[in-house]
């Protein structure tokens, strides 16, 4: 029921004529701090200092100061109806005994919020609470004392405040049980959605904004399938920077990465980056080997139907592909008898259709002979016959000092009825910088024949491409 339609008993608040109990509130300065400003690092700190007499010295005992006491006249039926906490408090022994008072112990930091909460249980309103920190304190008090109607009221009020990055981060630093409470979930979801939209292109935002996010914030980003990134390597680098910025101790950082690992899509990282994980101290060796070998097994599985089955049967987000701006690839590398890299790139019919009339897409990067390469499928228009064709190009990417390599390359595709790879084009080229080589009509077919329903190049609506690159001395 909406709290605005609930009856108002404001006239009965702290009114002896409408009360049957005396609430004795003991307010202390020690113990657990329930404060929204310190929810991320709150700890219990209680220290009793006892100095015994030695060689006739006087004994000195330092005890916590006596609690400050506030008393209120309350109606047990009103409080019990609003809160299971107070219902159990009044039921446990008070009815059997003839006591007319009950004691509640709180911290000084909770006092204002608890008083507002008690008023709310009579009036169903927080008219005097207007600033955001105070609303959060009342929300936390309502959660502690199980006043669901007040939690909903606070959530609605907080949802009316325009969402900003500091505000979203503030929300996601609340204690985890409060974040997942049903009445607070609408606020949590709005904060998460804001973060996903704000950090959608995580490569174009100040690094300090990312590193300042709470743990729940970085988890929220990692759970998104719509990040604008070229490949999962970028996500992993972001996670590493966040972990190093938030912990300088190796063991703690490894613990953080272990916690975030289920949200990183290791099977979609490049083999080059996966190899680096094995030789780094990002994870403990046993964890690193498990994560990398699982990813490599997924990549090595040639059956797309089997991969789909793994995705369907697994609740592990690591096997779910994001909407990468560069298409994932599978690579196999050899060092003997010569350096060689075999690259597999699969495109859906929908992705190929999107290339028409003059678009191109890029694969993830791969390495050979000290250089970075990528594949680029495209749609080209022949200026003579005005027909469109499917093209495929090999691009080299300059990185650091210029490295000159001569590469033998072959482009192949699977086709019906054999479903085997057949070589379509091949050649040799010396790469010295940022350059590309390829074919504007790699399949030797006009676009209509290539993309049509009876096309021999699509097997279960997938185009299977292979590029073999070799460096022969």
XYZ file of C-alpha atoms in Angstrom:
473
model
C 0.000 0.000 0.000
C 1.259 3.494 -0.747
C 2.280 5.270 2.442
C 0.349 8.392 1.429
C -2.910 6.422 1.749
C -2.055 4.970 5.165
C -3.684 6.487 8.267
C -1.778 9.254 10.049
C -1.320 9.067 13.813
C 0.944 12.056 14.184
C -1.167 13.378 17.033
C -0.220 10.308 19.089
C 3.543 10.655 18.757
C 5.121 10.995 22.218
C 1.667 11.608 23.637
C 1.125 9.854 26.961
C -2.663 9.770 26.440
C -2.317 7.591 23.321
C 0.630 5.497 24.468
C 0.962 2.251 26.372
C 4.740 1.982 26.619
C 7.772 4.106 27.422
C 10.644 3.742 24.970
C 13.977 4.318 26.635
C 16.631 5.115 24.006
C 20.225 4.733 25.177
C 22.608 6.681 22.916
C 26.288 5.763 22.967
C 29.350 7.026 21.108
C 31.151 3.691 20.656
C 30.506 0.397 18.945
C 29.104 -0.127 15.512
C 28.768 3.019 13.428
C 25.695 3.030 11.254
C 26.585 6.010 9.103
C 26.036 6.411 5.374
C 29.296 8.354 5.043
C 31.338 5.360 6.154
C 29.370 2.368 4.876
C 32.262 1.017 2.815
C 34.772 0.769 5.630
C 32.697 0.584 8.781
C 34.183 -1.597 11.525
C 33.468 -2.368 15.103
C 35.964 -0.755 17.429
C 35.593 -1.277 21.165
C 38.535 -0.731 23.492
C 38.606 -1.250 27.213
C 41.769 0.006 28.863
C 42.611 -1.514 32.227
C 45.809 -0.552 34.018
C 46.443 -2.631 37.129
C 48.359 -1.396 40.145
C 52.054 -2.242 40.055
C 54.387 -1.821 43.056
C 51.813 0.104 44.987
C 50.678 2.363 42.127
C 47.002 3.230 42.023
C 44.783 1.149 39.748
C 43.368 3.159 36.880
C 40.327 1.982 34.914
C 39.104 3.806 31.785
C 35.532 2.844 30.920
C 33.259 4.123 28.156
C 31.129 7.091 29.212
C 27.593 6.379 30.381
C 25.059 6.464 27.538
C 22.832 9.466 27.081
C 19.144 8.589 27.510
C 16.074 9.884 25.685
C 12.569 8.712 26.559
C 9.491 8.674 24.334
C 5.921 7.647 24.956
C 4.985 5.108 22.277
C 2.057 3.043 21.126
C 3.162 -0.587 20.787
C 0.316 -1.479 18.333
C 1.406 1.315 15.941
C 5.099 0.356 16.008
C 4.423 -3.380 15.886
C 2.163 -2.939 12.834
C 4.935 -1.094 10.976
C 7.943 -3.164 11.984
C 8.596 -6.893 12.581
C 11.541 -5.786 14.720
C 9.291 -3.936 17.179
C 6.636 -6.653 16.979
C 9.182 -9.224 18.194
C 10.547 -6.749 20.731
C 7.122 -6.275 22.311
C 6.233 -9.949 22.074
C 9.362 -11.335 23.727
C 8.509 -11.171 27.411
C 6.838 -7.779 27.613
C 3.299 -9.098 27.357
C 3.966 -11.764 29.942
C 5.579 -9.274 32.299
C 3.932 -6.121 33.488
C 6.737 -3.821 32.432
C 5.595 -0.728 30.584
C 8.984 0.305 29.205
C 11.458 -1.088 26.694
C 15.077 -0.132 26.061
C 16.603 0.525 22.634
C 20.366 1.025 22.250
C 21.670 3.043 19.302
C 24.796 4.974 18.333
C 25.009 8.747 18.386
C 25.381 8.768 14.599
C 21.992 7.034 14.346
C 20.075 9.295 16.674
C 18.606 11.794 14.199
C 17.695 9.072 11.695
C 16.031 6.866 14.325
C 13.973 9.786 15.642
C 12.791 10.561 12.092
C 12.014 6.876 11.595
C 9.866 6.747 14.730
C 7.955 9.841 13.575
C 7.461 8.218 10.166
C 5.877 5.171 11.782
C 3.199 7.510 13.109
C 2.840 9.931 10.180
C 3.984 7.961 7.082
C 5.952 11.042 6.075
C 9.479 12.466 6.253
C 8.548 16.078 5.624
C 11.468 17.445 7.668
C 14.084 15.274 5.902
C 15.132 17.006 2.697
C 18.877 16.529 2.088
C 20.286 13.382 0.477
C 22.655 12.229 3.268
C 19.815 12.449 5.812
C 17.536 10.394 3.550
C 20.198 7.710 3.258
C 20.641 7.628 7.039
C 16.901 7.167 7.534
C 16.933 4.462 4.829
C 19.644 2.581 6.703
C 17.809 2.961 9.996
C 14.604 1.706 8.372
C 16.494 -1.321 7.082
C 17.997 -2.001 10.510
C 14.637 -1.823 12.275
C 12.695 -3.518 9.447
C 10.337 -0.697 8.524
C 9.598 -1.621 4.898
C 7.169 1.250 4.288
C 9.851 3.790 5.224
C 12.411 2.070 3.005
C 10.015 2.394 0.054
C 9.334 6.042 0.927
C 13.061 6.847 1.033
C 13.677 5.005 -2.236
C 10.936 6.986 -4.006
C 12.357 10.239 -2.666
C 15.898 9.348 -3.726
C 14.695 8.342 -7.204
C 13.476 11.921 -7.717
C 17.035 13.232 -7.442
C 18.845 13.593 -10.810
C 21.413 10.841 -11.228
C 25.074 11.874 -11.471
C 28.296 9.871 -11.337
C 29.075 10.788 -7.684
C 25.459 10.044 -6.721
C 25.486 6.647 -8.478
C 28.817 5.745 -6.854
C 27.442 6.872 -3.486
C 24.435 4.541 -3.865
C 26.544 1.557 -4.859
C 28.734 1.968 -1.773
C 25.791 1.095 0.474
C 26.007 -2.223 2.363
C 25.308 -5.175 0.066
C 22.220 -6.463 1.990
C 20.659 -3.023 1.603
C 21.499 -2.799 -2.118
C 19.694 -6.062 -2.872
C 16.662 -5.373 -0.661
C 13.466 -5.491 -2.737
C 12.376 -1.980 -1.756
C 15.803 -0.509 -2.666
C 16.335 -2.427 -5.930
C 14.668 0.284 -8.081
C 17.259 2.795 -6.841
C 20.098 0.301 -7.254
C 19.003 -0.520 -10.819
C 18.841 3.150 -11.838
C 22.353 3.743 -10.462
C 23.690 0.687 -12.318
C 22.007 1.721 -15.563
C 23.519 5.193 -15.265
C 27.004 3.730 -14.813
C 26.605 1.461 -17.845
C 25.484 4.364 -20.032
C 28.145 6.729 -18.667
C 30.984 4.223 -19.140
C 29.618 2.678 -22.327
C 32.778 3.709 -24.175
C 35.275 3.087 -21.387
C 38.288 3.997 -23.522
C 37.249 7.656 -23.868
C 36.722 8.573 -20.221
C 39.215 9.854 -17.622
C 40.912 6.897 -15.890
C 40.364 8.512 -12.492
C 36.592 8.192 -12.953
C 36.905 4.434 -13.413
C 39.360 3.849 -10.586
C 37.115 5.807 -8.180
C 34.222 3.375 -8.692
C 33.242 1.059 -5.813
C 33.533 -2.711 -6.252
C 29.826 -3.043 -7.092
C 30.285 -0.341 -9.738
C 33.096 -2.143 -11.568
C 31.114 -5.404 -11.315
C 28.150 -3.654 -12.913
C 30.250 -2.590 -15.901
C 31.721 -6.061 -16.322
C 28.242 -7.604 -16.382
C 27.171 -5.436 -19.332
C 27.130 -7.000 -22.810
C 26.973 -3.611 -24.555
C 30.299 -1.963 -23.726
C 31.810 -0.217 -26.761
C 35.168 -1.998 -26.858
C 37.255 -3.560 -29.597
C 37.960 -6.735 -27.650
C 37.958 -8.239 -24.170
C 41.635 -7.335 -23.754
C 40.512 -3.736 -23.152
C 38.157 -4.833 -20.376
C 40.921 -6.809 -18.698
C 43.296 -3.822 -18.784
C 40.598 -1.659 -17.175
C 40.090 -4.232 -14.412
C 43.842 -4.401 -13.779
C 44.103 -0.608 -13.479
C 41.139 -0.521 -11.103
C 42.568 -3.294 -8.913
C 46.030 -1.694 -8.753
C 44.537 1.714 -7.945
C 42.474 0.261 -5.105
C 45.062 -2.092 -3.610
C 48.857 -1.886 -3.501
C 49.220 -5.258 -1.755
C 49.673 -8.155 -4.189
C 47.696 -10.697 -2.156
C 44.759 -8.298 -1.756
C 44.850 -7.439 -5.454
C 44.810 -11.121 -6.396
C 41.796 -11.579 -4.120
C 39.998 -8.701 -5.868
C 40.767 -10.160 -9.309
C 39.574 -13.596 -8.166
C 36.288 -11.959 -7.167
C 35.958 -10.193 -10.537
C 37.141 -13.108 -12.695
C 33.625 -14.572 -13.263
C 32.641 -11.314 -14.992
C 35.618 -11.199 -17.403
C 35.064 -12.962 -20.746
C 38.419 -14.778 -20.920
C 37.385 -16.962 -23.921
C 37.090 -13.771 -26.011
C 40.499 -12.380 -25.095
C 43.276 -12.692 -27.658
C 45.739 -15.576 -27.318
C 48.521 -13.000 -27.073
C 46.957 -11.494 -23.922
C 46.088 -14.871 -22.418
C 49.749 -15.887 -22.663
C 50.729 -12.789 -20.685
C 48.348 -13.789 -17.879
C 50.199 -17.094 -17.485
C 53.508 -15.313 -16.910
C 52.155 -12.477 -14.744
C 51.320 -12.283 -11.040
C 47.771 -11.067 -11.682
C 46.432 -14.362 -10.291
C 47.897 -17.197 -8.296
C 49.449 -19.687 -10.778
C 46.775 -22.352 -10.249
C 43.968 -19.843 -10.862
C 45.690 -18.342 -13.919
C 46.200 -21.770 -15.511
C 42.578 -22.744 -14.909
C 41.177 -19.529 -16.421
C 43.499 -19.557 -19.450
C 43.098 -23.260 -20.233
C 39.304 -22.984 -20.061
C 39.456 -20.040 -22.468
C 41.801 -21.833 -24.876
C 39.639 -24.962 -24.825
C 36.622 -22.868 -25.766
C 38.569 -21.228 -28.585
C 39.911 -24.559 -29.841
C 36.465 -26.111 -30.097
C 35.782 -25.861 -33.833
C 32.126 -26.817 -33.562
C 30.074 -23.666 -33.266
C 27.104 -25.802 -32.277
C 29.151 -27.159 -29.378
C 30.140 -23.624 -28.349
C 26.478 -22.628 -28.413
C 25.675 -25.591 -26.186
C 28.360 -24.518 -23.708
C 26.874 -21.016 -23.608
C 23.330 -22.327 -23.169
C 24.222 -24.791 -20.415
C 26.509 -22.434 -18.503
C 25.472 -19.661 -16.146
C 29.055 -18.386 -16.357
C 29.150 -14.976 -18.027
C 32.658 -15.681 -19.300
C 31.185 -17.649 -22.197
C 28.773 -14.915 -23.316
C 30.065 -12.726 -26.136
C 29.824 -8.965 -25.788
C 28.981 -6.688 -28.731
C 32.626 -6.071 -29.611
C 33.408 -3.444 -32.243
C 36.107 -5.800 -33.571
C 35.105 -9.334 -34.421
C 36.588 -12.131 -32.264
C 38.947 -14.567 -33.974
C 40.575 -17.901 -33.250
C 44.287 -18.280 -33.929
C 46.777 -21.134 -34.108
C 50.475 -20.263 -34.037
C 53.532 -22.302 -35.064
C 57.253 -21.623 -34.702
C 58.572 -24.571 -36.779
C 59.340 -25.305 -39.542
C 58.747 -21.535 -39.873
C 56.760 -18.857 -38.105
C 53.122 -19.218 -39.056
C 49.740 -17.981 -37.842
C 46.393 -19.408 -38.917
C 43.450 -17.105 -38.231
C 39.782 -18.139 -38.258
C 37.084 -15.501 -38.618
C 33.356 -16.308 -38.698
C 30.719 -13.797 -39.819
C 26.970 -14.154 -39.683
C 24.828 -13.448 -42.727
C 23.425 -10.454 -40.833
C 26.929 -9.045 -40.308
C 27.735 -9.515 -43.989
C 24.478 -7.837 -45.043
C 25.443 -4.838 -42.904
C 28.583 -4.354 -45.034
C 26.548 -3.377 -48.100
C 27.055 -1.066 -49.934
C 30.462 0.271 -48.804
C 31.144 -0.648 -45.179
C 33.891 -2.646 -43.534
C 34.528 -4.291 -40.189
C 37.722 -5.271 -38.403
C 38.842 -8.384 -36.605
C 40.668 -8.445 -33.311
C 44.424 -8.047 -33.561
C 46.862 -10.938 -33.797
C 50.663 -11.107 -33.862
C 53.295 -12.502 -36.210
C 56.979 -11.618 -36.620
C 56.869 -8.804 -34.092
C 53.983 -6.990 -35.812
C 50.284 -6.641 -35.116
C 47.847 -7.620 -37.844
C 44.100 -7.681 -38.332
C 41.644 -8.826 -40.991
C 39.110 -6.479 -42.583
C 36.105 -7.860 -44.508
C 34.329 -5.234 -46.640
C 31.912 -4.573 -49.494
C 33.398 -2.986 -52.634
C 31.859 -1.584 -55.787
C 33.515 -2.319 -59.106
C 33.704 0.985 -60.962
C 33.592 -0.714 -64.382
C 30.657 -3.102 -64.127
C 29.053 -1.287 -61.128
C 28.687 -4.593 -59.278
C 29.385 -5.048 -55.584
C 31.683 -7.768 -54.238
C 32.841 -9.201 -50.930
C 36.425 -8.162 -50.171
C 38.993 -9.219 -47.594
C 42.141 -7.303 -46.593
C 45.071 -7.927 -44.270
C 46.219 -4.863 -42.323
C 49.490 -4.415 -40.442
C 49.492 -2.176 -37.375
C 52.539 -0.052 -36.504
C 53.602 -0.486 -32.884
C 56.801 1.082 -31.562
C 59.762 0.932 -33.920
C 59.151 -0.131 -37.486
C 59.649 -3.862 -38.140
C 59.855 -5.061 -41.721
C 58.505 -8.568 -42.439
C 57.702 -10.404 -45.656
C 54.552 -12.483 -45.334
C 53.154 -15.266 -47.512
C 49.372 -15.235 -47.131
C 46.443 -17.381 -48.225
C 42.722 -16.514 -47.891
C 40.314 -19.463 -47.755
C 36.627 -20.021 -47.107
C 34.446 -23.011 -46.404
C 31.767 -23.772 -48.967
C 29.111 -26.271 -49.915
C 28.743 -29.111 -50.559
C 32.034 -30.327 -49.075
C 32.051 -27.764 -46.223
C 35.858 -27.844 -46.477
C 38.119 -24.819 -46.718
C 39.164 -23.913 -50.247
C 41.928 -21.428 -51.077
C 40.476 -18.342 -52.758
C 43.466 -15.989 -53.036
C 47.135 -15.998 -52.069
C 50.226 -13.840 -52.408
C 53.325 -12.386 -50.774
C 53.860 -8.909 -49.395
C 56.556 -6.992 -47.492
C 55.067 -5.007 -44.615
C 57.089 -2.031 -43.386
C 54.496 0.111 -41.619
C 50.740 0.639 -41.431
C 49.752 -1.034 -44.674
C 47.081 -3.307 -46.133
C 46.978 -5.941 -48.842
C 44.018 -7.946 -50.041
C 41.365 -8.480 -52.667
C 38.292 -6.444 -53.513
C 36.584 -9.608 -54.777
C 38.075 -12.383 -52.698
C 35.416 -14.991 -53.559
C 35.080 -14.239 -57.257
C 31.312 -13.774 -57.084
C 28.961 -10.764 -57.348
C 27.349 -9.598 -54.124
C 23.897 -10.955 -54.981
C 25.275 -14.470 -55.513
C 27.438 -14.251 -52.411
C 24.664 -13.147 -50.037
C 21.696 -15.015 -51.552
C 19.782 -17.764 -49.763
C 21.304 -20.414 -52.051
C 24.838 -19.100 -51.575
C 27.419 -21.898 -51.237
C 29.509 -19.741 -48.879
C 27.110 -19.689 -45.911
C 26.818 -22.819 -43.781
C 24.012 -22.502 -41.238
C 24.020 -18.755 -41.989
C 27.727 -18.439 -41.131
C 30.578 -17.440 -43.420
C 33.780 -19.214 -42.367
C 36.998 -17.450 -43.363
C 40.602 -18.510 -42.823
C 43.852 -16.611 -43.313
C 47.203 -18.415 -43.227
C 50.224 -16.160 -42.745
C 53.801 -17.430 -42.931
C 57.254 -15.896 -42.608
C 59.765 -17.954 -44.563
C 63.470 -17.136 -44.291
